Amino acid sequence: MPTEILATAATADDSADVVVADGDSLTVALKGLTDDTARVLVLLKDDAGAYNGVTELTAYDKAKVLAAPGTYRFTRVAGGTCGVFSG
C-alpha cells in the first residue's frame, strides 16, 4: 500500500526518518512532478547520528529500491515541485 514520505511542494524540506529493517527493502519514488527540475536527496544515518548522501531521486531517475538496512531521510531541494512516496 503506498505511503506518503514527503508531501508535494516546491520548498526545501526533510522527511521524517524512514527505517528499513534488516532483510527488508523499500521502493521509493517521486510523485506530483510538474517539470524536470525535481530533486530529492536520499540520506543514510550513520553510527554517529549524521546523515550522509547515498543517492538521489530526480525527474530522470524517479524511483529507487532501498535494499540496505538503515535509517533514511529524504531531503527535497528547493525549486522543483515533487513529493516522495513508498510503494
One Martini backbone bead per residue (centre of mass of N, CA, C, O) as a GRO file, in nm:
protein
   87
    1MET     BB    1   0.094   0.037   0.025
    2PRO     BB    2   0.091   0.355  -0.013
    3THR     BB    3   0.329   0.606   0.124
    4GLU     BB    4   0.388   0.899   0.260
    5ILE     BB    5   0.695   1.093   0.307
    6LEU     BB    6   0.663   1.356   0.108
    7ALA     BB    7   0.522   1.629   0.040
    8THR     BB    8   0.404   1.826  -0.200
    9ALA     BB    9   0.651   2.062  -0.325
   10ALA     BB   10   0.904   2.347  -0.367
   11THR     BB   11   1.036   2.324  -0.101
   12ALA     BB   12   1.245   2.283   0.136
   13ASP     BB   13   1.276   1.943   0.278
   14ASP     BB   14   1.217   1.704   0.539
   15SER     BB   15   1.184   1.405   0.645
   16ALA     BB   16   1.125   1.158   0.812
   17ASP     BB   17   1.219   0.882   0.931
   18VAL     BB   18   1.327   0.577   0.757
   19VAL     BB   19   1.295   0.231   0.812
   20VAL     BB   20   1.514  -0.042   0.726
   21ALA     BB   21   1.512  -0.359   0.768
   22ASP     BB   22   1.652  -0.643   0.805
   23GLY     BB   23   1.566  -0.800   0.490
   24ASP     BB   24   1.458  -0.548   0.366
   25SER     BB   25   1.264  -0.338   0.142
   26LEU     BB   26   1.231  -0.012  -0.044
   27THR     BB   27   1.013   0.163  -0.244
   28VAL     BB   28   1.088   0.474  -0.407
   29ALA     BB   29   0.912   0.785  -0.514
   30LEU     BB   30   0.800   1.016  -0.711
   31LYS     BB   31   0.566   1.296  -0.690
   32GLY     BB   32   0.410   1.567  -0.846
   33LEU     BB   33   0.524   1.647  -1.107
   34THR     BB   34   0.592   1.956  -1.321
   35ASP     BB   35   0.899   1.898  -1.390
   36ASP     BB   36   1.270   1.860  -1.437
   37THR     BB   37   1.376   1.983  -1.128
   38ALA     BB   38   1.353   1.756  -0.952
   39ARG     BB   39   1.497   1.695  -0.607
   40VAL     BB   40   1.610   1.412  -0.403
   41LEU     BB   41   1.769   1.328  -0.122
   42VAL     BB   42   1.942   1.038  -0.004
   43LEU     BB   43   1.975   0.951   0.338
   44LEU     BB   44   2.216   0.810   0.573
   45LYS     BB   45   2.249   0.699   0.890
   46ASP     BB   46   2.490   0.700   1.117
   47ASP     BB   47   2.657   0.611   1.418
   48ALA     BB   48   2.660   0.946   1.488
   49GLY     BB   49   2.383   1.081   1.343
   50ALA     BB   50   2.456   1.129   1.053
   51TYR     BB   51   2.391   1.245   0.729
   52ASN     BB   52   2.424   1.061   0.413
   53GLY     BB   53   2.476   1.059   0.089
   54VAL     BB   54   2.360   0.796  -0.160
   55THR     BB   55   2.128   0.940  -0.330
   56GLU     BB   56   1.876   1.014  -0.593
   57LEU     BB   57   1.590   1.193  -0.697
   58THR     BB   58   1.449   1.240  -1.026
   59ALA     BB   59   1.299   1.308  -1.326
   60TYR     BB   60   1.511   1.072  -1.449
   61ASP     BB   61   1.507   0.919  -1.142
   62LYS     BB   62   1.218   0.823  -0.970
   63ALA     BB   63   1.337   0.537  -0.863
   64LYS     BB   64   1.397   0.320  -0.571
   65VAL     BB   65   1.582   0.060  -0.402
   66LEU     BB   66   1.600  -0.012  -0.061
   67ALA     BB   67   1.822  -0.275   0.062
   68ALA     BB   68   1.943  -0.136   0.301
   69PRO     BB   69   1.983  -0.112   0.613
   70GLY     BB   70   1.820   0.169   0.784
   71THR     BB   71   1.829   0.526   0.818
   72TYR     BB   72   1.622   0.751   0.645
   73ARG     BB   73   1.634   1.052   0.438
   74PHE     BB   74   1.442   1.317   0.275
   75THR     BB   75   1.565   1.585   0.051
   76ARG     BB   76   1.436   1.867  -0.071
   77VAL     BB   77   1.497   2.069  -0.333
   78ALA     BB   78   1.459   2.370  -0.422
   79GLY     BB   79   1.201   2.430  -0.702
   80GLY     BB   80   1.094   2.144  -0.742
   81THR     BB   81   0.806   1.972  -0.781
   82CYS     BB   82   0.753   1.736  -0.506
   83GLY     BB   83   0.742   1.400  -0.387
   84VAL     BB   84   0.724   1.112  -0.156
   85PHE     BB   85   0.696   0.752  -0.196
   86SER     BB   86   0.581   0.434  -0.102
   87GLY     BB   87   0.511   0.088  -0.231
   0.00000   0.00000   0.00000
